[in-house]
Structure formats: structure tokens, C-alpha cells
């Protein structure tokens, strides 16, 4: 099935593989080559809990039925140690999702144990090069917990997903300006309603093919509307679907890891939740969303973006929330 032009296979763990995000595109996009390229076979390790194993077996049957040429091997396991043995990339999606009326902080204690256990397992069975993205909420603090317990792996190997918030911001800017392409918006802070979407550095292409600064076309009212929409979008989706976002979350997880693994476009930055180096006033060690560029499999924070006093204060509020979450769980 594999031609000699294929690269070495990557071992990829997806936890929560029977859940909505995995089913609504994460697994199929991975096996379609959307994340690691059409020349990279994948050995999938699907980590689930015992009650979901049967459903996961059904998902595996469907993945076989898709006849993806990149699917080299697939295993379901309920043992984190087995899943993480020699893992190259881990998508940590498995967690209890937010339901109607719940805030992300309600999930803290509930999901903490999962990330302690998986961190310990990654510590023993992960590699120096293993890259981890935490999607399961509260994603920032789960990433912090996981990285703390996986102390033998470098902190820079851990990240959490704010790409969905980033993509939502891009889409809202396009909607408010009629642009065909928008780049260089970014998100600071927690993946929660305190997050800080920043649109001032963005550039866009108009229908006429002109490249302009987004700030020229956005009023302060439209900027406020964009911020409110992005901050509340997760709740809005839950109110409409009765379930949290899945299709857009799957797409965002693939965007996140694709850019991390193969690099961001020249002149473009994206948003990733990463371990703070103290930049933009977020205490060192917390996992906060930042504008980043990626090259050679490494991310680096974009420094020196001009922010208003109001934006700096908003980032401080979000950082305080992250600190409070960290104090609650560690
Ligand atoms: P879901 O309930 O459909 O699926 C979760 C899956 O995780 C289930 O199959 C469950 O059996 C499994 N699971 C639970 N505990 C596990 C464990 N210890 N190990 C392995 N698997 C385990 O939920 P979903 O809609 O797929 O969402 C998953 C998570 O992603 C939720 O926490 C949700 O809030 C979060 N989420 C984050 C973002 C983001 O932008 N960061 C966006 C959307 C959803
Ligand atoms: C989202 O942003 O859609 C997810 O984090 C789900 C949620 O709980 O808001």
C-alpha cells in the first residue's frame, strides 16, 4: 500500500477518540494528510475509557472503511502508558465537556485527574521530541498540569489550543469588513470569556485585491462586537447545538499542529497556548495564548506588538484567572 516516496510513519495519540471532536473531523483529517502531509503514514493510538471502547471500535471500523492510504496501524487502548509509548504527537482531547449552564472553571477538578495521570505517563513513555496539544477544557490549566507531571519532557513540547478562538476572530474580522483573506489577528490569555482577541495588527485582502490594515476598516464598535462574539462563541454553540463545538474544534486542532510541525507562513503569526516566559505581563510558567511563529518544529512568541492600556489590563485579568486556576489544581 505504501510507495517508497512515503516518509517514516508518525505515532499519533488521540485521547477521547470516540468523542465528538475526534469523530467530526480530527481523525479523518489526520489520516487524510491534512496535518502532517500526504506523504506521512500514521500509526494511530486511540486512548479511551472502558465505557467508550465499543463506540471507539465502531469509529475504527469506519476509518478502515475510508481506505486512507496513510493509515499504517491503529490501536485502541485504555492504558495511557501503552498509548504514549514512543508517541510523536499527542492530541489530548479526552475530557468531560462543558454542558449548558457550566463555566469552564466547573471542569477544573473534574478533569484534573485525567491530566495528572497522562502527564505521569508521558513522563515515562514520551520522547524528548514528543509534542502535545491539549484540547480538553480547561485547556490552559490542563496543559499546565500535564507538563508539570511530565517534567522529563521540555516545557516547550506542551501547548493548548486557542486556535479555535483565533480562527473565530479571523472569521469575524472578515465578516465585519467583507475581506476575502485575513491574517495576523491573535488571542492572548485563557481559553475562557476573559480571553483577549487582538485585531489591530491584522491585515486583510479586500474584494478588489488590495491589502490593507484591518484597523482602517474596523470601527471601535465593530471591534467590541468581534471581541464579545469570540469570547462568547463557545457558549453560543452550546446553546444552539446542546453540545460544545466539535467540527470547528477538530479543524482548529489540525491547524494548530500543522503550523507547529511544518511552520507558519512567512510574515504570518497564529495563536497558540504556550508556557509563558513572562511576556505581555503573564506570569512565567502559566499556559497562556500568545501570538507565535513556528519554524523547524519550534514555536516562538511574537514580542513587541503594540497594545492599548485597555488590552494590557484585559490580559492581566485573564492572567489572574489562569493563576487562580493553577492555584486550585496544583
Ligand atoms: P465528548 O464528550 O464528545 O468526548 C470526550 C471523549 O473523551 C469521550 O469519548 C470520553 O469517553 C473520553 N474520555 C473521557 N475521559 C477520558 C480519559 N481519561 N482518557 C481518554 N478519554 C477520555 O467531548 P468533545 O466534544 O469531543 O470535547 C472534548 C473536550 O474538548 C472537552 O473538554 C471540550 O470542552 C473541549 N473543547 C475544547 C475546545 C478548545 O478550543 N480548546 C473546543 C471545543 C471543545
Ligand atoms: C469552545 O470554545 O467552543 C469550547 O471550548 C467549548 C466550550 O466549552 O466553550
mmCIF file with all atom_site columns, C-alpha atoms and ligand atoms in Angstrom, residues 16 18-21 47-49 52 93-98 114 118 135-137 161 164 191 244-245 249, ligand 1:
data_model
loop_
_atom_site.group_PDB
_atom_site.id
_atom_site.type_symbol
_atom_site.label_atom_id
_atom_site.label_alt_id
_atom_site.label_comp_id
_atom_site.label_asym_id
_atom_site.label_entity_id
_atom_site.label_seq_id
_atom_site.pdbx_PDB_ins_code
_atom_site.Cartn_x
_atom_site.Cartn_y
_atom_site.Cartn_z
_atom_site.occupancy
_atom_site.B_iso_or_equiv
_atom_site.pdbx_formal_charge
_atom_site.auth_seq_id
_atom_site.auth_comp_id
_atom_site.auth_asym_id
_atom_site.auth_atom_id
_atom_site.pdbx_PDB_model_num
ATOM   1  C CA  . UNK A 1 16  ? -11.171 10.872 23.637 1.00 0.00 ? 16  UNK A CA  1
ATOM   2  C CA  . UNK A 1 18  ? -14.809 8.117  20.481 1.00 0.00 ? 18  UNK A CA  1
ATOM   3  C CA  . UNK A 1 19  ? -15.939 11.668 21.245 1.00 0.00 ? 19  UNK A CA  1
ATOM   4  C CA  . UNK A 1 20  ? -17.429 14.366 19.072 1.00 0.00 ? 20  UNK A CA  1
ATOM   5  C CA  . UNK A 1 21  ? -14.250 16.257 18.131 1.00 0.00 ? 21  UNK A CA  1
ATOM   6  C CA  . UNK A 1 47  ? -6.867  6.388  24.122 1.00 0.00 ? 47  UNK A CA  1
ATOM   7  C CA  . UNK A 1 48  ? -10.307 5.968  25.655 1.00 0.00 ? 48  UNK A CA  1
ATOM   8  C CA  . UNK A 1 49  ? -12.028 4.959  28.869 1.00 0.00 ? 49  UNK A CA  1
ATOM   9  C CA  . UNK A 1 52  ? -16.354 4.192  25.312 1.00 0.00 ? 52  UNK A CA  1
ATOM   10 C CA  . UNK A 1 93  ? -8.953  15.749 23.614 1.00 0.00 ? 93  UNK A CA  1
ATOM   11 C CA  . UNK A 1 94  ? -10.490 13.307 26.083 1.00 0.00 ? 94  UNK A CA  1
ATOM   12 C CA  . UNK A 1 95  ? -12.152 15.167 28.945 1.00 0.00 ? 95  UNK A CA  1
ATOM   13 C CA  . UNK A 1 96  ? -15.590 15.862 30.280 1.00 0.00 ? 96  UNK A CA  1
ATOM   14 C CA  . UNK A 1 97  ? -17.035 18.646 28.076 1.00 0.00 ? 97  UNK A CA  1
ATOM   15 C CA  . UNK A 1 98  ? -18.916 21.725 29.261 1.00 0.00 ? 98  UNK A CA  1
ATOM   16 C CA  . UNK A 1 114 ? -7.034  12.831 33.724 1.00 0.00 ? 114 UNK A CA  1
ATOM   17 C CA  . UNK A 1 118 ? -1.485  11.353 31.392 1.00 0.00 ? 118 UNK A CA  1
ATOM   18 C CA  . UNK A 1 135 ? -7.775  20.440 23.646 1.00 0.00 ? 135 UNK A CA  1
ATOM   19 C CA  . UNK A 1 136 ? -9.807  19.151 26.608 1.00 0.00 ? 136 UNK A CA  1
ATOM   20 C CA  . UNK A 1 137 ? -11.037 22.000 28.820 1.00 0.00 ? 137 UNK A CA  1
ATOM   21 C CA  . UNK A 1 161 ? -5.465  25.055 21.836 1.00 0.00 ? 161 UNK A CA  1
ATOM   22 C CA  . UNK A 1 164 ? -10.344 27.957 17.547 1.00 0.00 ? 164 UNK A CA  1
ATOM   23 C CA  . UNK A 1 191 ? -9.386  29.945 26.647 1.00 0.00 ? 191 UNK A CA  1
ATOM   24 C CA  . UNK A 1 244 ? -19.962 22.032 22.513 1.00 0.00 ? 244 UNK A CA  1
ATOM   25 C CA  . UNK A 1 245 ? -18.258 22.879 19.246 1.00 0.00 ? 245 UNK A CA  1
ATOM   26 C CA  . UNK A 1 249 ? -12.534 22.421 17.146 1.00 0.00 ? 249 UNK A CA  1
HETATM 27 P P1  . LIG B 2 .   ? -17.067 14.289 24.082 1.00 0.00 ? 1   LIG B P1  1
HETATM 28 O O1  . LIG B 2 .   ? -17.745 14.124 25.379 1.00 0.00 ? 1   LIG B O1  1
HETATM 29 O O2  . LIG B 2 .   ? -17.846 14.101 22.831 1.00 0.00 ? 1   LIG B O2  1
HETATM 30 O O3  . LIG B 2 .   ? -15.831 13.293 24.013 1.00 0.00 ? 1   LIG B O3  1
HETATM 31 C C1  . LIG B 2 .   ? -14.937 13.191 25.060 1.00 0.00 ? 1   LIG B C1  1
HETATM 32 C C2  . LIG B 2 .   ? -14.343 11.813 24.974 1.00 0.00 ? 1   LIG B C2  1
HETATM 33 O O4  . LIG B 2 .   ? -13.314 11.745 25.936 1.00 0.00 ? 1   LIG B O4  1
HETATM 34 C C3  . LIG B 2 .   ? -15.366 10.703 25.311 1.00 0.00 ? 1   LIG B C3  1
HETATM 35 O O5  . LIG B 2 .   ? -15.343 9.724  24.284 1.00 0.00 ? 1   LIG B O5  1
HETATM 36 C C4  . LIG B 2 .   ? -14.838 10.149 26.624 1.00 0.00 ? 1   LIG B C4  1
HETATM 37 O O6  . LIG B 2 .   ? -15.078 8.742  26.748 1.00 0.00 ? 1   LIG B O6  1
HETATM 38 C C5  . LIG B 2 .   ? -13.358 10.461 26.503 1.00 0.00 ? 1   LIG B C5  1
HETATM 39 N N1  . LIG B 2 .   ? -12.641 10.483 27.768 1.00 0.00 ? 1   LIG B N1  1
HETATM 40 C C6  . LIG B 2 .   ? -13.084 10.905 28.986 1.00 0.00 ? 1   LIG B C6  1
HETATM 41 N N2  . LIG B 2 .   ? -12.123 10.711 29.902 1.00 0.00 ? 1   LIG B N2  1
HETATM 42 C C7  . LIG B 2 .   ? -11.067 10.195 29.267 1.00 0.00 ? 1   LIG B C7  1
HETATM 43 C C8  . LIG B 2 .   ? -9.780  9.772  29.670 1.00 0.00 ? 1   LIG B C8  1
HETATM 44 N N3  . LIG B 2 .   ? -9.400  9.820  30.952 1.00 0.00 ? 1   LIG B N3  1
HETATM 45 N N4  . LIG B 2 .   ? -8.933  9.283  28.750 1.00 0.00 ? 1   LIG B N4  1
HETATM 46 C C9  . LIG B 2 .   ? -9.300  9.190  27.461 1.00 0.00 ? 1   LIG B C9  1
HETATM 47 N N5  . LIG B 2 .   ? -10.509 9.558  27.007 1.00 0.00 ? 1   LIG B N5  1
HETATM 48 C C10 . LIG B 2 .   ? -11.375 10.050 27.901 1.00 0.00 ? 1   LIG B C10 1
HETATM 49 O O7  . LIG B 2 .   ? -16.339 15.719 24.088 1.00 0.00 ? 1   LIG B O7  1
HETATM 50 P P2  . LIG B 2 .   ? -15.806 16.563 22.860 1.00 0.00 ? 1   LIG B P2  1
HETATM 51 O O8  . LIG B 2 .   ? -16.920 17.409 22.367 1.00 0.00 ? 1   LIG B O8  1
HETATM 52 O O9  . LIG B 2 .   ? -15.056 15.700 21.912 1.00 0.00 ? 1   LIG B O9  1
HETATM 53 O O10 . LIG B 2 .   ? -14.828 17.575 23.625 1.00 0.00 ? 1   LIG B O10 1
HETATM 54 C C11 . LIG B 2 .   ? -13.669 17.107 24.255 1.00 0.00 ? 1   LIG B C11 1
HETATM 55 C C12 . LIG B 2 .   ? -13.035 18.219 25.082 1.00 0.00 ? 1   LIG B C12 1
HETATM 56 O O11 . LIG B 2 .   ? -12.616 19.278 24.236 1.00 0.00 ? 1   LIG B O11 1
HETATM 57 C C13 . LIG B 2 .   ? -13.974 18.854 26.103 1.00 0.00 ? 1   LIG B C13 1
HETATM 58 O O12 . LIG B 2 .   ? -13.240 19.107 27.285 1.00 0.00 ? 1   LIG B O12 1
HETATM 59 C C14 . LIG B 2 .   ? -14.366 20.170 25.456 1.00 0.00 ? 1   LIG B C14 1
HETATM 60 O O13 . LIG B 2 .   ? -14.760 21.128 26.405 1.00 0.00 ? 1   LIG B O13 1
HETATM 61 C C15 . LIG B 2 .   ? -13.057 20.527 24.810 1.00 0.00 ? 1   LIG B C15 1
HETATM 62 N N6  . LIG B 2 .   ? -13.096 21.529 23.747 1.00 0.00 ? 1   LIG B N6  1
HETATM 63 C C16 . LIG B 2 .   ? -12.068 22.419 23.707 1.00 0.00 ? 1   LIG B C16 1
HETATM 64 C C17 . LIG B 2 .   ? -12.021 23.385 22.712 1.00 0.00 ? 1   LIG B C17 1
HETATM 65 C C18 . LIG B 2 .   ? -10.900 24.380 22.669 1.00 0.00 ? 1   LIG B C18 1
HETATM 66 O O14 . LIG B 2 .   ? -10.993 25.340 21.870 1.00 0.00 ? 1   LIG B O14 1
HETATM 67 N N7  . LIG B 2 .   ? -9.828  24.251 23.431 1.00 0.00 ? 1   LIG B N7  1
HETATM 68 C C19 . LIG B 2 .   ? -13.036 23.432 21.750 1.00 0.00 ? 1   LIG B C19 1
HETATM 69 C C20 . LIG B 2 .   ? -14.073 22.502 21.817 1.00 0.00 ? 1   LIG B C20 1
HETATM 70 C C21 . LIG B 2 .   ? -14.091 21.551 22.832 1.00 0.00 ? 1   LIG B C21 1
#
